[in-house]
Amino acid sequence: MPPVLSKGCFVLPEIPCPVDPVVRPVVEAIVAGAPDGWTDAVLHGRTGRGGTSLQGGYSARGTRLTGAFLPNSFAELMRLGEVLRSAYGWEPVSFELRCTPSGTYRFVAFDESVTYENGDGFQVVLDPEYRLPQPGERQEAGTAGPAGDPGLAVARMRELLARRAALLGRPDQLPPPATESALLDAERRIGRPLPADLRALYGQVADGDDHAGVFRDGDWLPLRSLVADSQEGVWEGERPWFGWDLEWNAVVLDAVPTDTVRRCGHHRGWLPFLTHYDGNFVSADTVPARDGRPGQLIGTGRDHDGGPAYIADSVTSLLGHYLELLDQGAYEHEAAGADGTGGRLTLRHPHHEESPVQHIGGGIPAEVPAGLQAIHINDQAEPVDLAPLAAAPALRLLHLNRSTALGLTPVRALPVESLRVTLADGDLSALAGHPWLAALEVTCAAPTDVAVLRTLPELRGLDLSGADVRQLPALGELSGLRYLALGAEQWAALLDEGKAPAGLAAAQLVGADVTFEEALRWAARLGHDTGAALVAVSEG
């Protein structure tokens, strides 16, 4: 019997289902590769032009069969994505496929606004344009003048080039300097002046180094690349967004020294001019924080979403450091060949033991570093006393994973922005009025009073799916909340009272057994239009 198709309305069974020709081969592969004794299989995934992502497995009477893996149906699922993109405009497609040994299946699909989240239910994105504010956007601006000196920077660069030429046996072949009109046009396009010392290098020495390796910290980009990487719409122009499941309780850490660089994943005032082409950059910072200097150099890019890294107060100082390394003989020299080609000079930075800003492991270390900003406490059998963390006055992130805290009183005096905790007594009163807490995840078997959450001015993300909350309607008063994760019964109670927070940009329906259709109905109750969802049911 042909499958029944429902997409906002009921379609008669004799009308062929447009997805059956591509779903059926997936079902047949699942049945053919199934282990003995299985009763059903579930496949969750996304498919689109960028590829597929899949989760799921076989079960026997409701119990997941370990070690029994679903077959790889990459080609069929890519074809499925093409069919649904063509028919409904979804790119990518979020889907769920449930089938039985007889070959019957139930297939549900929708756009990526509702997605399955790593075996723990479904997420709906209600406002795809919203991004959580970054702490650096509100940080106090620096008022000090620049540390760089244009004349000194040019003199140091020329000395560096001369010493490199002497060691390599040949001069570096650099492009000619950028013209004044090119510099002015670049500054117009990026919307701000270049730091004076960096500008002097471009205008008086060279327009980049054409991969010569003049800077130890990366290739010196030509002016056009600096501009391109600073423009809106390219990766380096905006902070990457990794999805609400990773972002809702993430924290941007402070650079060291503290309060020199804005706590942002990226800022349009950071101008990338050195790179190893690995997604990371050295950028000139034109918007320093309170204790920084305009034109300071920072590490940004792929590996710095947790926070930028401070490098030097200016390109002038960085060049001075290079010359000091040459004076100390801290370099490796590969001589040029007899024809004058080849050769390489690599500067070596001395190793410095730095105080860690993050700790991931068992309990709290015996000696808590004063500069500690993030700690993940894992798998502690006994309740954890958080009092020693008073020695970390800059602590921003405190996550207890599979560990229980004795109490939250020590958190009261700490600038913690992201807190994940399991409590024995459900007492959140110590958090009352906490001025920094932005993300909170609470697990507790005892009844938890959430009235205190109304006193948290910065609270943006909340996960109470593991807590026994008796005052759920109070959540409706959290006007600043942008992300909320609850279990199915909790959501039902909240929505039945009409008390869902009005400002939610994303939400999570937590539960390993939640179906896609249940998630779509839940998303609709939150005001999300799911009427276009596709449901295809086959009789085998």
Coordinates of C-alpha atoms in Angstrom, one line a residue:
M1 CA 0.0 0.0 0.0
P2 CA 1.4 3.4 -0.9
P3 CA 2.3 5.7 2.1
V4 CA 0.0 8.3 3.4
L5 CA 1.4 11.8 3.1
S6 CA 0.4 14.7 5.4
K7 CA 1.8 18.2 4.9
G8 CA -0.5 20.5 6.7
C9 CA -3.5 18.5 5.4
F10 CA -4.4 14.9 4.6
V11 CA -3.5 13.6 1.2
L12 CA -5.4 10.6 -0.2
P13 CA -3.5 7.3 0.0
E14 CA -3.6 6.7 -3.8
I15 CA -1.5 9.8 -4.3
P16 CA 2.1 8.6 -4.4
C17 CA 4.3 9.9 -1.6
P18 CA 7.1 12.0 -3.2
V19 CA 9.7 10.8 -0.7
D20 CA 8.9 7.1 -0.8
P21 CA 11.3 6.3 -3.7
V22 CA 14.2 7.7 -1.6
V23 CA 13.1 6.7 1.9
R24 CA 12.3 3.1 0.9
P25 CA 16.0 2.2 0.1
V26 CA 17.0 3.5 3.5
V27 CA 14.4 1.4 5.2
E28 CA 15.4 -1.7 3.2
A29 CA 19.1 -1.2 4.2
I30 CA 18.0 -0.8 7.9
V31 CA 16.0 -4.0 7.7
A32 CA 18.7 -5.9 5.9
G33 CA 21.4 -4.9 8.4
A34 CA 19.4 -5.4 11.5
P35 CA 20.5 -7.6 14.4
D36 CA 18.5 -10.6 15.6
G37 CA 15.6 -9.8 17.9
W38 CA 15.1 -6.2 16.9
T39 CA 11.6 -4.7 17.1
D40 CA 12.2 -1.2 15.7
A41 CA 14.8 1.3 14.5
V42 CA 14.9 5.1 14.8
L43 CA 17.1 7.4 12.6
H44 CA 17.4 11.1 13.4
G45 CA 19.4 13.4 11.1
R46 CA 19.9 16.4 8.9
T47 CA 20.7 16.3 5.2
G48 CA 21.5 19.0 2.7
R49 CA 24.1 20.3 0.3
G50 CA 26.7 20.3 3.1
G51 CA 26.3 16.6 3.8
T52 CA 24.4 14.6 6.4
S53 CA 24.5 14.0 10.2
L54 CA 22.9 10.9 11.7
Q55 CA 22.0 9.5 15.1
G56 CA 20.0 6.5 16.1
G57 CA 20.0 2.7 16.4
Y58 CA 18.1 -0.5 16.8
S59 CA 15.9 -1.4 19.7
A60 CA 14.2 -4.5 21.1
R61 CA 10.9 -3.9 22.9
G62 CA 12.0 -0.4 23.9
T63 CA 15.6 -1.2 24.9
R64 CA 18.4 0.1 22.8
L65 CA 20.7 -2.6 21.4
T66 CA 24.3 -1.6 22.0
G67 CA 26.8 -2.4 19.3
A68 CA 24.2 -2.6 16.6
F69 CA 24.8 0.2 14.2
L70 CA 22.6 1.5 11.4
P71 CA 23.9 1.2 7.9
N72 CA 25.5 4.0 6.1
S73 CA 23.0 5.5 3.7
F74 CA 24.8 8.6 2.7
A75 CA 23.9 8.6 -1.0
E76 CA 20.3 7.9 -0.4
L77 CA 20.0 10.6 2.3
M78 CA 21.7 13.2 0.1
R79 CA 19.2 12.3 -2.6
L80 CA 16.4 12.7 0.0
G81 CA 17.7 16.2 0.8
E82 CA 17.6 17.1 -2.9
V83 CA 14.0 15.9 -3.2
L84 CA 12.8 17.9 -0.2
R85 CA 14.8 20.9 -1.1
S86 CA 13.2 20.8 -4.6
A87 CA 9.7 20.2 -3.3
Y88 CA 9.5 22.4 -0.2
G89 CA 12.6 24.6 -0.3
W90 CA 14.1 23.2 2.9
E91 CA 17.9 23.5 3.1
P92 CA 19.0 21.6 5.1
V93 CA 16.2 19.2 6.1
S94 CA 15.7 17.9 9.6
F95 CA 14.1 14.4 9.7
E96 CA 13.2 11.3 11.7
L97 CA 12.6 7.8 10.3
R98 CA 11.1 5.0 12.4
C99 CA 10.7 1.5 10.9
T100 CA 9.9 -2.0 11.9
P101 CA 11.1 -5.5 10.7
S102 CA 8.1 -5.7 8.3
G103 CA 9.3 -2.6 6.5
T104 CA 6.6 -0.2 7.7
Y105 CA 7.9 3.2 8.4
R106 CA 6.9 6.6 9.7
F107 CA 8.9 9.5 8.2
V108 CA 8.8 13.1 9.5
A109 CA 10.6 16.1 8.0
F110 CA 10.8 19.8 8.5
D111 CA 13.2 22.6 8.1
E112 CA 16.3 23.0 10.3
S113 CA 14.5 25.3 12.8
V114 CA 13.5 22.2 14.8
T115 CA 16.3 19.7 15.3
Y116 CA 17.2 16.6 17.2
E117 CA 19.9 17.3 19.8
N118 CA 22.4 14.5 20.6
G119 CA 20.0 12.0 22.1
D120 CA 18.5 14.5 24.5
G121 CA 15.3 15.7 22.8
F122 CA 14.6 18.5 20.3
Q123 CA 15.5 22.2 19.9
V124 CA 13.5 24.9 18.2
V125 CA 15.0 28.2 17.1
L126 CA 12.3 30.8 17.4
D127 CA 14.4 33.8 16.4
P128 CA 17.2 32.8 14.0
E129 CA 18.7 36.3 13.9
Y130 CA 19.2 36.7 17.6
R131 CA 22.6 36.3 19.1
L132 CA 23.5 36.5 22.8
P133 CA 25.3 39.7 23.8
Q134 CA 29.0 39.4 24.3
P135 CA 30.5 40.8 27.5
G136 CA 33.0 42.9 25.6
E137 CA 30.2 44.9 23.9
R138 CA 29.6 46.6 27.3
Q139 CA 33.2 46.7 28.6
E140 CA 34.7 50.0 29.6
A141 CA 36.8 51.4 26.7
G142 CA 40.5 52.1 27.1
T143 CA 41.6 55.7 27.2
A144 CA 45.4 55.4 27.0
G145 CA 47.2 56.4 23.9
P146 CA 48.9 54.0 21.5
A147 CA 52.2 52.4 22.5
G148 CA 53.3 52.1 18.9
D149 CA 55.7 54.5 17.2
P150 CA 55.5 54.8 13.4
G151 CA 59.1 55.9 12.9
L152 CA 60.5 53.3 15.3
A153 CA 58.4 50.6 13.8
V154 CA 59.8 51.3 10.3
A155 CA 63.4 51.5 11.6
R156 CA 63.0 48.2 13.4
M157 CA 61.5 46.5 10.4
R158 CA 64.3 47.7 8.2
E159 CA 66.9 46.5 10.7
L160 CA 65.1 43.1 10.9
L161 CA 65.2 42.8 7.1
A162 CA 68.9 43.7 7.0
R163 CA 69.8 41.1 9.6
R164 CA 67.7 38.5 7.9
A165 CA 69.4 39.3 4.6
A166 CA 72.8 38.8 6.3
L167 CA 71.9 35.5 7.8
L168 CA 70.0 34.2 4.7
G169 CA 72.6 35.4 2.2
R170 CA 69.9 37.2 0.2
P171 CA 67.4 40.0 0.8
D172 CA 63.7 39.2 1.2
Q173 CA 61.8 40.0 -2.0
L174 CA 58.9 42.1 -0.7
P175 CA 56.1 43.8 -2.7
P176 CA 56.3 47.6 -3.0
P177 CA 54.6 49.7 -0.3
A178 CA 51.0 50.5 -0.5
T179 CA 50.1 53.9 -1.9
E180 CA 48.6 56.7 0.2
S181 CA 45.4 56.4 -1.9
A182 CA 45.2 52.7 -1.2
L183 CA 45.7 53.2 2.5
L184 CA 42.9 55.8 2.6
D185 CA 40.6 53.6 0.6
A186 CA 41.3 50.7 3.0
E187 CA 40.6 52.8 6.0
R188 CA 37.4 54.0 4.4
R189 CA 36.3 50.5 3.7
I190 CA 37.0 49.1 7.2
G191 CA 35.5 52.2 8.8
R192 CA 38.4 53.2 11.0
P193 CA 42.1 54.3 10.7
L194 CA 44.8 51.7 10.9
P195 CA 47.1 51.9 13.9
A196 CA 49.8 54.4 13.0
D197 CA 52.8 52.1 13.3
L198 CA 51.1 49.3 11.2
R199 CA 50.1 51.9 8.7
A200 CA 53.7 53.1 8.4
L201 CA 54.9 49.6 7.6
Y202 CA 52.3 49.2 4.8
G203 CA 53.1 52.7 3.5
Q204 CA 56.8 52.9 3.8
V205 CA 58.2 49.3 3.8
A206 CA 55.9 46.8 1.9
D207 CA 52.3 45.8 1.2
G208 CA 52.7 42.5 3.0
D209 CA 55.5 40.1 2.7
D210 CA 54.4 37.7 0.0
H211 CA 55.0 34.6 2.2
A212 CA 58.6 35.6 3.0
G213 CA 58.1 34.9 6.7
V214 CA 59.3 38.2 7.9
F215 CA 57.0 37.9 11.0
R216 CA 57.5 34.9 13.1
D217 CA 53.7 35.0 14.0
G218 CA 52.4 34.5 10.5
D219 CA 52.5 35.7 6.9
W220 CA 52.0 39.5 6.6
L221 CA 48.8 39.9 4.6
P222 CA 48.6 42.5 1.8
L223 CA 46.4 45.4 2.5
R224 CA 43.6 44.1 0.3
S225 CA 43.4 40.9 2.4
L226 CA 43.3 42.8 5.6
V227 CA 40.4 44.7 4.3
A228 CA 38.6 41.6 2.9
D229 CA 39.0 39.8 6.2
S230 CA 37.5 42.8 8.1
Q231 CA 34.4 43.2 5.9
E232 CA 30.9 42.2 6.8
G233 CA 29.8 38.8 5.4
V234 CA 33.2 37.0 5.5
W235 CA 34.1 34.6 8.3
E236 CA 36.5 36.9 10.1
G237 CA 34.1 39.8 10.0
E238 CA 31.5 38.1 12.3
R239 CA 31.9 35.8 15.3
P240 CA 31.0 32.2 14.2
W241 CA 27.8 30.9 15.8
F242 CA 27.9 27.3 16.8
G243 CA 24.2 26.8 17.7
W244 CA 22.2 27.2 20.9
D245 CA 23.2 23.9 22.3
L246 CA 26.8 25.1 22.5
E247 CA 26.3 28.8 22.9
W248 CA 23.6 29.2 25.5
N249 CA 26.0 28.6 28.5
A250 CA 29.3 29.5 26.8
V251 CA 31.6 32.1 28.3
V252 CA 34.2 34.3 26.6
L253 CA 37.2 34.4 28.9
D254 CA 39.4 37.4 29.6
A255 CA 42.8 37.8 28.0
V256 CA 45.9 38.0 30.2
P257 CA 46.7 40.7 31.3
T258 CA 43.0 41.1 32.3
D259 CA 40.9 44.1 31.0
T260 CA 43.2 44.7 28.1
V261 CA 41.1 43.1 25.3
R262 CA 37.3 43.1 25.0
R263 CA 35.8 39.8 25.9
C264 CA 34.4 38.9 22.5
G265 CA 34.6 36.0 20.1
H266 CA 35.3 38.6 17.5
H267 CA 34.9 42.4 17.1
R268 CA 34.9 44.5 13.9
G269 CA 37.6 46.7 15.5
W270 CA 40.1 43.8 15.3
L271 CA 42.1 44.0 12.1
P272 CA 43.7 40.7 11.1
F273 CA 47.1 41.2 9.4
L274 CA 49.1 38.1 10.2
T275 CA 48.0 34.5 9.6
H276 CA 49.4 30.9 9.2
Y277 CA 46.3 30.2 7.0
D278 CA 44.8 27.9 9.7
G279 CA 41.9 30.1 10.6
N280 CA 43.9 32.0 13.2
F281 CA 45.1 35.5 13.0
V282 CA 47.2 38.2 14.7
S283 CA 45.0 41.2 14.7
A284 CA 45.6 44.9 15.5
D285 CA 43.1 45.9 18.2
T286 CA 41.6 49.4 17.6
V287 CA 39.0 49.0 20.3
P288 CA 40.9 48.0 23.5
A289 CA 39.3 47.5 26.9
R290 CA 40.0 49.7 29.9
D291 CA 43.7 48.7 30.5
G292 CA 44.6 48.1 26.9
R293 CA 46.3 50.3 24.3
P294 CA 45.0 51.1 20.8
G295 CA 47.0 49.2 18.2
Q296 CA 47.8 46.3 20.6
L297 CA 48.2 42.9 19.0
I298 CA 45.9 40.0 19.9
G299 CA 45.3 36.4 18.8
T300 CA 41.9 35.9 17.1
G301 CA 40.1 33.4 14.9
R302 CA 39.3 29.7 14.9
D303 CA 41.0 28.8 18.1
H304 CA 40.0 31.9 20.0
D305 CA 36.2 31.7 20.3
G306 CA 36.7 31.2 24.0
G307 CA 38.4 34.6 24.1
P308 CA 41.2 36.5 22.4
A309 CA 44.8 36.3 23.5
Y310 CA 47.0 39.3 24.2
I311 CA 50.3 39.3 22.3
A312 CA 52.0 42.7 22.5
D313 CA 51.1 46.3 23.1
S314 CA 52.0 47.2 19.4
V315 CA 53.6 46.0 16.3
T316 CA 56.5 48.3 17.2
S317 CA 57.1 46.2 20.4
L318 CA 56.7 42.9 18.5
L319 CA 59.4 43.9 16.1
G320 CA 61.6 45.0 19.0
H321 CA 61.1 41.5 20.5
Y322 CA 62.1 39.9 17.2
L323 CA 65.4 41.9 17.3
E324 CA 66.0 40.8 20.9
L325 CA 65.6 37.1 19.9
L326 CA 68.2 37.6 17.2
D327 CA 70.5 39.2 19.7
Q328 CA 70.1 36.2 22.0
G329 CA 70.7 33.7 19.1
A330 CA 67.2 32.3 19.7
Y331 CA 66.6 31.3 16.1
E332 CA 67.1 28.4 13.7
H333 CA 68.9 29.1 10.5
E334 CA 68.7 27.1 7.3
A335 CA 71.2 28.6 4.8
A336 CA 70.3 29.4 1.2
G337 CA 71.5 27.1 -1.6
A338 CA 74.5 27.8 -3.8
D339 CA 72.2 29.6 -6.3
G340 CA 71.0 31.9 -3.6
T341 CA 67.5 30.5 -3.4
G342 CA 65.8 28.8 -0.4
G343 CA 66.9 29.3 3.1
R344 CA 64.8 30.0 6.1
L345 CA 65.1 31.8 9.4
T346 CA 62.8 30.8 12.3
L347 CA 62.7 32.7 15.6
R348 CA 62.3 30.7 18.8
H349 CA 60.3 32.1 21.6
P350 CA 61.5 31.1 25.1
H351 CA 59.1 28.9 27.0
H352 CA 57.3 30.6 29.9
E353 CA 55.2 28.7 32.4
E354 CA 51.9 30.6 32.6
S355 CA 49.3 30.3 35.3
P356 CA 46.3 28.3 33.9
V357 CA 43.0 30.2 33.3
Q358 CA 41.0 26.9 32.9
H359 CA 41.0 23.7 34.9
I360 CA 39.3 20.5 33.6
G361 CA 39.5 17.4 35.7
G362 CA 38.5 15.8 39.0
G363 CA 37.9 18.1 42.0
I364 CA 39.1 21.5 42.8
P365 CA 43.0 21.7 42.7
A366 CA 44.8 21.8 46.0
E367 CA 46.2 25.2 45.0
V368 CA 43.7 27.3 43.1
P369 CA 45.4 29.6 40.6
A370 CA 44.5 33.2 41.3
G371 CA 43.9 33.8 37.6
L372 CA 41.5 30.8 37.2
Q373 CA 38.5 31.8 35.0
A374 CA 36.9 28.4 34.2
I375 CA 36.7 25.1 36.1
H376 CA 35.0 21.8 35.1
I377 CA 34.6 19.5 38.2
N378 CA 34.0 16.0 37.0
D379 CA 32.8 12.7 38.5
Q380 CA 33.2 13.4 42.2
A381 CA 31.7 10.7 44.5
E382 CA 31.5 13.0 47.5
P383 CA 29.7 16.4 47.6
V384 CA 32.1 19.2 46.5
D385 CA 32.8 22.1 48.8
L386 CA 33.1 25.2 46.6
A387 CA 34.7 27.4 49.3
P388 CA 38.3 27.0 48.0
L389 CA 37.2 28.8 44.8
A390 CA 37.3 32.1 46.7
A391 CA 40.9 32.1 45.8
A392 CA 39.9 32.6 42.1
P393 CA 38.3 36.1 42.1
A394 CA 38.1 36.1 38.3
L395 CA 36.1 32.8 38.0
R396 CA 33.6 33.1 35.1
L397 CA 32.5 29.5 34.5
L398 CA 31.8 26.8 37.1
H399 CA 30.5 23.5 35.8
L400 CA 30.0 20.5 38.0
N401 CA 29.5 17.4 35.8
R402 CA 28.1 14.3 37.5
S403 CA 29.1 15.9 40.8
T404 CA 27.1 17.5 43.6
A405 CA 27.8 20.8 45.3
L406 CA 27.5 21.1 49.1
G407 CA 25.9 24.5 48.6
L408 CA 26.1 27.7 46.5
T409 CA 27.1 30.3 49.1
P410 CA 30.7 30.6 47.8
V411 CA 29.3 31.5 44.3
R412 CA 27.7 34.6 45.7
A413 CA 31.0 36.6 45.7
L414 CA 32.4 35.3 42.4
P415 CA 31.8 36.8 39.0
V416 CA 30.4 33.5 37.7
E417 CA 28.5 33.9 34.4
S418 CA 27.8 30.2 33.6
L419 CA 26.9 27.7 36.4
R420 CA 26.1 24.1 36.0
V421 CA 25.4 22.4 39.3
T422 CA 23.7 19.4 40.9
L423 CA 22.3 20.2 44.4
A424 CA 21.2 17.9 47.2
D425 CA 18.7 20.3 48.7
G426 CA 17.5 22.4 45.7
D427 CA 18.4 25.6 47.5
L428 CA 19.1 28.5 45.1
S429 CA 18.7 31.3 47.6
A430 CA 22.5 32.0 47.7
L431 CA 22.2 33.2 44.1
A432 CA 19.8 36.0 45.0
G433 CA 20.7 39.2 43.3
H434 CA 23.8 37.7 41.6
P435 CA 24.8 40.5 39.2
W436 CA 26.7 38.4 36.6
L437 CA 25.0 35.0 36.3
A438 CA 23.8 34.7 32.7
A439 CA 23.4 30.9 32.2
L440 CA 22.2 28.4 34.8
E441 CA 21.7 24.6 34.7
V442 CA 20.3 23.0 37.8
T443 CA 19.9 19.3 38.5
C444 CA 18.1 18.3 41.8
A445 CA 15.8 15.6 43.0
A446 CA 14.5 17.8 45.9
P447 CA 11.9 20.5 45.2
T448 CA 13.6 23.6 43.8
D449 CA 12.2 27.1 44.4
V450 CA 12.9 29.2 41.3
A451 CA 11.5 32.4 42.6
V452 CA 15.0 33.7 43.2
L453 CA 15.7 33.6 39.5
R454 CA 13.6 36.8 39.2
T455 CA 16.4 38.6 41.0
L456 CA 19.1 37.8 38.4
P457 CA 19.4 40.8 36.1
E458 CA 21.7 39.1 33.5
L459 CA 20.0 35.7 33.3
R460 CA 19.7 34.7 29.6
G461 CA 19.8 30.9 29.5
L462 CA 18.2 28.3 31.8
D463 CA 18.1 24.5 32.0
L464 CA 15.8 23.1 34.6
S465 CA 15.0 19.8 32.9
G466 CA 16.8 17.9 35.7
A467 CA 15.1 19.7 38.5
D468 CA 11.9 19.2 40.4
V469 CA 10.4 22.7 40.0
R470 CA 7.2 23.5 41.8
Q471 CA 6.7 27.1 40.7
L472 CA 7.0 26.8 36.9
P473 CA 4.7 29.7 36.1
A474 CA 7.2 32.0 37.8
L475 CA 9.4 31.4 34.7
G476 CA 7.0 33.5 32.7
E477 CA 8.2 36.6 34.6
L478 CA 11.8 36.2 33.3
S479 CA 11.5 38.7 30.5
G480 CA 15.2 38.6 29.8
L481 CA 15.4 34.9 29.2
R482 CA 16.4 33.9 25.7
Y483 CA 16.9 30.1 26.0
L484 CA 14.9 27.6 28.2
A485 CA 15.3 23.8 28.4
L486 CA 12.6 21.8 30.2
G487 CA 11.3 18.2 30.2
A488 CA 8.0 17.3 28.4
E489 CA 5.9 17.4 31.6
Q490 CA 7.5 20.7 32.7
W491 CA 6.8 22.3 29.3
A492 CA 3.2 21.0 29.3
A493 CA 2.6 22.5 32.8
L494 CA 4.1 25.9 31.8
L495 CA 2.3 26.1 28.4
D496 CA -1.0 25.1 30.0
E497 CA -0.7 28.1 32.2
G498 CA 0.3 30.3 29.3
K499 CA 3.5 31.3 31.1
A500 CA 6.3 30.7 28.6
P501 CA 8.8 33.6 28.7
A502 CA 7.9 36.0 26.0
G503 CA 11.4 36.7 24.8
L504 CA 12.6 33.2 24.0
A505 CA 14.8 33.0 20.9
A506 CA 15.4 29.2 21.3
A507 CA 14.1 26.4 23.5
Q508 CA 14.8 22.7 24.2
L509 CA 12.4 19.9 24.8
V510 CA 14.5 17.5 26.8
G511 CA 13.9 13.7 26.8
A512 CA 15.4 10.7 25.1
D513 CA 12.0 9.3 24.0
V514 CA 10.5 12.5 22.5
T515 CA 9.4 12.0 18.9
F516 CA 9.7 14.5 16.1
E517 CA 6.0 14.9 15.9
E518 CA 5.7 15.6 19.6
A519 CA 8.5 18.2 19.2
L520 CA 6.6 19.8 16.3
R521 CA 3.4 20.1 18.3
W522 CA 5.4 21.6 21.2
A523 CA 7.1 24.1 18.9
A524 CA 3.7 25.1 17.6
R525 CA 2.5 25.8 21.1
L526 CA 5.5 28.2 21.5
G527 CA 4.2 30.1 18.5
H528 CA 6.5 28.5 15.8
D529 CA 4.8 27.8 12.5
T530 CA 5.2 24.0 11.9
G531 CA 2.1 23.6 9.7
A532 CA 4.4 22.8 6.7
A533 CA 5.9 19.7 8.4
L534 CA 5.8 16.5 6.3
V535 CA 4.6 13.2 7.7
A536 CA 4.7 10.1 5.5
V537 CA 3.4 6.8 6.9
S538 CA 3.9 3.5 5.0
E539 CA 2.1 0.2 5.6
G540 CA 5.1 -1.7 4.3

